[in-house]
CSV table of N, CA, C and O in Angstrom, one decimal:
chain,number,residue,atom,x,y,z
A,269,UNK,N,89.6,65.1,103.8
A,269,UNK,CA,89.0,63.9,103.5
A,269,UNK,C,87.7,63.6,104.2
A,269,UNK,O,86.8,63.1,103.7
A,270,UNK,N,87.7,64.0,105.5
A,270,UNK,CA,86.4,63.8,106.3
A,270,UNK,C,85.3,64.7,105.7
A,270,UNK,O,84.1,64.2,105.8
A,271,UNK,N,85.6,65.8,105.2
A,271,UNK,CA,84.5,66.7,104.6
A,271,UNK,C,83.9,66.0,103.4
A,271,UNK,O,82.7,65.9,103.3
A,272,UNK,N,84.7,65.3,102.6
A,272,UNK,CA,84.2,64.6,101.4
A,272,UNK,C,83.4,63.4,101.9
A,272,UNK,O,82.3,63.2,101.4
A,273,UNK,N,83.8,62.7,102.9
A,273,UNK,CA,83.0,61.6,103.4
A,273,UNK,C,81.7,62.1,104.0
A,273,UNK,O,80.7,61.4,103.8
A,274,UNK,N,81.7,63.2,104.7
A,274,UNK,CA,80.5,63.7,105.3
A,274,UNK,C,79.5,64.1,104.2
A,274,UNK,O,78.3,63.8,104.3
A,275,UNK,N,80.0,64.7,103.1
A,275,UNK,CA,79.2,65.1,102.0
A,275,UNK,C,78.6,63.9,101.3
A,275,UNK,O,77.4,63.8,101.0
A,276,UNK,N,79.4,62.9,101.1
A,276,UNK,CA,79.0,61.7,100.4
A,276,UNK,C,78.0,60.9,101.3
A,276,UNK,O,77.0,60.4,100.8
A,277,UNK,N,78.2,60.9,102.6
A,277,UNK,CA,77.3,60.2,103.5
A,277,UNK,C,75.9,60.9,103.5
A,277,UNK,O,74.9,60.3,103.4
A,278,UNK,N,76.0,62.3,103.5
A,278,UNK,CA,74.7,63.0,103.5
A,278,UNK,C,73.9,62.7,102.2
A,278,UNK,O,72.7,62.5,102.2
A,279,UNK,N,74.6,62.7,101.1
A,279,UNK,CA,74.0,62.4,99.8
A,279,UNK,C,73.4,61.0,99.8
A,279,UNK,O,72.3,60.8,99.3
A,280,UNK,N,74.1,60.0,100.4
A,280,UNK,CA,73.6,58.6,100.5
A,280,UNK,C,72.4,58.6,101.4
A,280,UNK,O,71.4,57.9,101.0
A,281,UNK,N,72.4,59.3,102.5
A,281,UNK,CA,71.2,59.3,103.4
A,281,UNK,C,70.0,59.9,102.6
A,281,UNK,O,68.9,59.3,102.8
A,282,UNK,N,70.2,60.9,101.9
A,282,UNK,CA,69.1,61.5,101.1
A,282,UNK,C,68.6,60.5,100.1
A,282,UNK,O,67.3,60.3,99.9
A,283,UNK,N,69.5,59.8,99.4
A,283,UNK,CA,69.1,58.8,98.4
A,283,UNK,C,68.3,57.6,99.1
A,283,UNK,O,67.3,57.2,98.5
A,284,UNK,N,68.7,57.2,100.3
A,284,UNK,CA,68.0,56.1,100.9
A,284,UNK,C,66.9,56.5,101.8
A,284,UNK,O,66.3,55.7,102.5
A,285,UNK,N,66.5,57.7,101.8
A,285,UNK,CA,65.4,58.2,102.6
A,285,UNK,C,64.1,57.4,102.5
A,285,UNK,O,63.5,57.1,103.5
A,286,UNK,N,63.8,56.9,101.3
A,286,UNK,CA,62.5,56.1,101.2
A,286,UNK,C,62.5,54.8,102.0
A,286,UNK,O,61.5,54.3,102.3
A,287,UNK,N,63.7,54.3,102.4
A,287,UNK,CA,63.7,53.1,103.2
A,287,UNK,C,64.0,53.3,104.7
A,287,UNK,O,64.4,52.3,105.4
A,288,UNK,N,63.9,54.5,105.1
A,288,UNK,CA,64.1,54.8,106.6
A,288,UNK,C,63.3,53.9,107.4
A,288,UNK,O,62.1,53.7,107.1
A,289,UNK,N,63.8,53.3,108.4
A,289,UNK,CA,63.1,52.4,109.3
A,289,UNK,C,63.2,51.0,108.9
A,289,UNK,O,62.8,50.1,109.6
A,290,UNK,N,63.6,50.8,107.6
A,290,UNK,CA,63.7,49.4,107.1
A,290,UNK,C,65.1,48.9,107.1
A,290,UNK,O,66.0,49.4,107.8
A,291,UNK,N,65.3,47.8,106.3
A,291,UNK,CA,66.6,47.2,106.3
A,291,UNK,C,67.4,47.8,105.1
A,291,UNK,O,67.0,47.9,104.0
A,292,UNK,N,68.7,48.2,105.4
A,292,UNK,CA,69.6,48.8,104.4
A,292,UNK,C,70.7,47.8,104.2
A,292,UNK,O,71.3,47.3,105.1
A,293,UNK,N,70.9,47.4,102.9
A,293,UNK,CA,72.0,46.5,102.5
A,293,UNK,C,73.0,47.3,101.8
A,293,UNK,O,72.7,47.9,100.7
A,294,UNK,N,74.2,47.3,102.3
A,294,UNK,CA,75.4,48.0,101.7
A,294,UNK,C,76.2,46.9,100.9
A,294,UNK,O,76.9,46.2,101.5
A,295,UNK,N,75.9,46.8,99.6
A,295,UNK,CA,76.6,45.9,98.8
A,295,UNK,C,77.9,46.5,98.3
A,295,UNK,O,78.0,47.7,98.0
A,296,UNK,N,79.0,45.7,98.3
A,296,UNK,CA,80.4,46.1,98.1
A,296,UNK,C,80.8,47.1,99.1
A,296,UNK,O,81.3,48.2,98.8
A,297,UNK,N,80.6,46.8,100.4
A,297,UNK,CA,80.8,47.7,101.5
A,297,UNK,C,82.3,48.0,101.7
A,297,UNK,O,82.6,49.0,102.4
A,298,UNK,N,83.2,47.2,101.2
A,298,UNK,CA,84.6,47.5,101.5
A,298,UNK,C,84.9,47.3,102.9
A,298,UNK,O,84.5,46.3,103.6
A,299,UNK,N,85.5,48.3,103.5
A,299,UNK,CA,85.9,48.2,104.9
A,299,UNK,C,84.7,48.6,105.8
A,299,UNK,O,84.8,48.6,107.0
A,300,UNK,N,83.6,48.9,105.2
A,300,UNK,CA,82.3,49.2,105.9
A,300,UNK,C,82.2,50.6,106.5
A,300,UNK,O,81.4,50.8,107.4
A,301,UNK,N,82.9,51.6,106.0
A,301,UNK,CA,82.8,52.9,106.5
A,301,UNK,C,81.4,53.4,106.5
A,301,UNK,O,80.9,53.8,107.5
A,302,UNK,N,80.7,53.3,105.4
A,302,UNK,CA,79.3,53.8,105.3
A,302,UNK,C,78.4,52.9,106.1
A,302,UNK,O,77.4,53.3,106.7
A,303,UNK,N,78.6,51.6,106.0
A,303,UNK,CA,77.8,50.6,106.8
A,303,UNK,C,77.8,51.0,108.2
A,303,UNK,O,76.7,51.0,108.9
A,304,UNK,N,78.9,51.3,108.8
A,304,UNK,CA,79.0,51.7,110.2
A,304,UNK,C,78.3,53.0,110.4
A,304,UNK,O,77.6,53.2,111.4
A,305,UNK,N,78.5,54.0,109.5
A,305,UNK,CA,77.8,55.2,109.7
A,305,UNK,C,76.3,55.1,109.6
A,305,UNK,O,75.5,55.7,110.4
A,306,UNK,N,75.8,54.2,108.7
A,306,UNK,CA,74.4,54.0,108.6
A,306,UNK,C,73.9,53.3,109.9
A,306,UNK,O,72.8,53.7,110.4
A,307,UNK,N,74.6,52.4,110.4
A,307,UNK,CA,74.2,51.7,111.6
A,307,UNK,C,74.1,52.7,112.8
A,307,UNK,O,73.2,52.7,113.6
A,308,UNK,N,75.2,53.5,112.9
A,308,UNK,CA,75.2,54.5,114.0
A,308,UNK,C,74.1,55.5,113.9
A,308,UNK,O,73.7,56.1,114.9
A,309,UNK,N,73.6,55.8,112.7
A,309,UNK,CA,72.6,56.8,112.5
A,309,UNK,C,71.3,56.5,113.2
A,309,UNK,O,70.5,57.3,113.6
A,310,UNK,N,71.1,55.2,113.4
A,310,UNK,CA,69.8,54.7,114.0
A,310,UNK,C,68.6,54.9,113.1
A,310,UNK,O,67.5,54.7,113.5
A,311,UNK,N,68.8,55.2,111.9
A,311,UNK,CA,67.7,55.5,110.9
A,311,UNK,C,67.1,54.2,110.4
A,311,UNK,O,65.9,54.2,110.0
A,312,UNK,N,67.8,53.1,110.4
A,312,UNK,CA,67.4,51.9,109.8
A,312,UNK,C,67.2,50.8,110.9
A,312,UNK,O,68.0,50.8,111.8
A,313,UNK,N,66.3,49.9,110.7
A,313,UNK,CA,66.1,48.8,111.6
A,313,UNK,C,67.3,47.8,111.6
A,313,UNK,O,67.6,47.2,112.7
A,314,UNK,N,67.9,47.7,110.5
A,314,UNK,CA,69.1,46.8,110.4
A,314,UNK,C,69.9,47.3,109.2
A,314,UNK,O,69.4,47.7,108.2
A,315,UNK,N,71.3,47.1,109.4
A,315,UNK,CA,72.2,47.4,108.3
A,315,UNK,C,73.0,46.1,108.0
A,315,UNK,O,73.6,45.6,108.9
A,316,UNK,N,73.0,45.7,106.8
A,316,UNK,CA,73.7,44.5,106.4
A,316,UNK,C,74.8,44.9,105.4
A,316,UNK,O,74.6,45.6,104.4
A,317,UNK,N,76.0,44.5,105.8
A,317,UNK,CA,77.2,44.8,105.0
A,317,UNK,C,77.7,43.6,104.2
A,317,UNK,O,77.9,42.5,104.8
A,318,UNK,N,77.8,43.7,102.9
A,318,UNK,CA,78.2,42.7,102.0
A,318,UNK,C,79.4,43.1,101.2
A,318,UNK,O,79.5,44.2,100.7
A,319,UNK,N,80.3,42.1,100.9
A,319,UNK,CA,81.4,42.4,100.0
A,319,UNK,C,81.9,41.1,99.5
A,319,UNK,O,81.8,40.0,100.2
A,320,UNK,N,82.4,41.1,98.3
A,320,UNK,CA,82.9,39.9,97.6
A,320,UNK,C,84.2,39.4,98.3
A,320,UNK,O,84.5,38.3,98.4
A,321,UNK,N,85.0,40.4,98.8
A,321,UNK,CA,86.3,40.1,99.4
A,321,UNK,C,86.1,39.7,100.9
A,321,UNK,O,85.7,40.5,101.7
A,322,UNK,N,86.6,38.6,101.2
A,322,UNK,CA,86.6,38.1,102.6
A,322,UNK,C,87.5,39.0,103.4
A,322,UNK,O,87.1,39.4,104.6
A,323,UNK,N,88.6,39.5,102.9
A,323,UNK,CA,89.5,40.4,103.6
A,323,UNK,C,88.8,41.7,104.0
A,323,UNK,O,89.0,42.2,105.1
A,324,UNK,N,88.0,42.3,103.1
A,324,UNK,CA,87.3,43.5,103.4
A,324,UNK,C,86.2,43.3,104.4
A,324,UNK,O,86.0,44.1,105.3
A,325,UNK,N,85.5,42.1,104.4
A,325,UNK,CA,84.5,41.8,105.4
A,325,UNK,C,85.2,41.6,106.8
A,325,UNK,O,84.7,42.1,107.8
A,326,UNK,N,86.4,41.0,106.8
A,326,UNK,CA,87.1,40.9,108.1
A,326,UNK,C,87.5,42.2,108.6
A,326,UNK,O,87.4,42.5,109.8
A,327,UNK,N,88.0,43.1,107.7
A,327,UNK,CA,88.3,44.4,108.2
A,327,UNK,C,87.1,45.2,108.7
A,327,UNK,O,87.2,45.8,109.7
A,328,UNK,N,86.0,45.1,108.0
A,328,UNK,CA,84.8,45.7,108.5
A,328,UNK,C,84.4,45.2,109.8
A,328,UNK,O,84.0,45.9,110.7
A,329,UNK,N,84.4,43.9,110.0
A,329,UNK,CA,84.1,43.2,111.3
A,329,UNK,C,85.0,43.7,112.4
A,329,UNK,O,84.6,44.0,113.5
A,330,UNK,N,86.3,43.8,112.1
A,330,UNK,CA,87.3,44.3,113.1
A,330,UNK,C,86.9,45.8,113.5
A,330,UNK,O,87.0,46.1,114.7
A,331,UNK,N,86.6,46.6,112.5
A,331,UNK,CA,86.2,48.0,112.9
A,331,UNK,C,85.0,48.0,113.7
A,331,UNK,O,84.9,48.8,114.7
A,332,UNK,N,84.0,47.2,113.4
A,332,UNK,CA,82.8,47.1,114.2
A,332,UNK,C,83.0,46.6,115.6
A,332,UNK,O,82.5,47.2,116.6
A,333,UNK,N,83.9,45.6,115.8
A,333,UNK,CA,84.2,45.1,117.1
A,333,UNK,C,84.9,46.2,117.9
A,333,UNK,O,84.7,46.2,119.2
A,334,UNK,N,85.7,47.0,117.3
A,334,UNK,CA,86.4,48.0,118.1
A,334,UNK,C,85.6,49.3,118.4
A,334,UNK,O,86.1,50.2,119.1
A,335,UNK,N,84.4,49.4,117.9
A,335,UNK,CA,83.5,50.5,118.1
A,335,UNK,C,82.2,50.1,118.7
A,335,UNK,O,81.3,49.7,118.0
A,336,UNK,N,82.1,50.1,120.0
A,336,UNK,CA,80.9,49.7,120.7
A,336,UNK,C,79.6,50.4,120.3
A,336,UNK,O,78.6,49.9,120.4
A,337,UNK,N,79.8,51.6,119.8
A,337,UNK,CA,78.6,52.4,119.4
A,337,UNK,C,77.9,51.8,118.2
A,337,UNK,O,76.7,52.0,118.0
A,338,UNK,N,78.6,51.1,117.4
A,338,UNK,CA,78.0,50.4,116.2
A,338,UNK,C,77.2,49.2,116.7
A,338,UNK,O,76.1,49.0,116.3
A,339,UNK,N,77.8,48.5,117.6
A,339,UNK,CA,77.1,47.3,118.1
A,339,UNK,C,75.9,47.6,119.0
A,339,UNK,O,74.9,46.8,119.0
A,340,UNK,N,75.9,48.7,119.6
A,340,UNK,CA,74.7,49.1,120.4
A,340,UNK,C,73.7,50.0,119.7
A,340,UNK,O,72.8,50.4,120.4
A,341,UNK,N,73.9,50.2,118.4
A,341,UNK,CA,72.9,51.0,117.7
A,341,UNK,C,71.8,50.1,117.0
A,341,UNK,O,71.9,49.0,117.0
């Protein structure tokens, strides 16, 4: 499963290459797996995670709080 996520993340990074250094908005972020990866990459000045589901946003927030490397990136 991690191999699939790594491949998908690499594809997403290539797709978003034109906005490197700018603000990346992850719409329908779910639990924020890719939002967190984008934030950790240090490639963007800011990463904003959005989702319609309050539960998904709370889960994303919990994951971020438990991973200091996301908050410090």
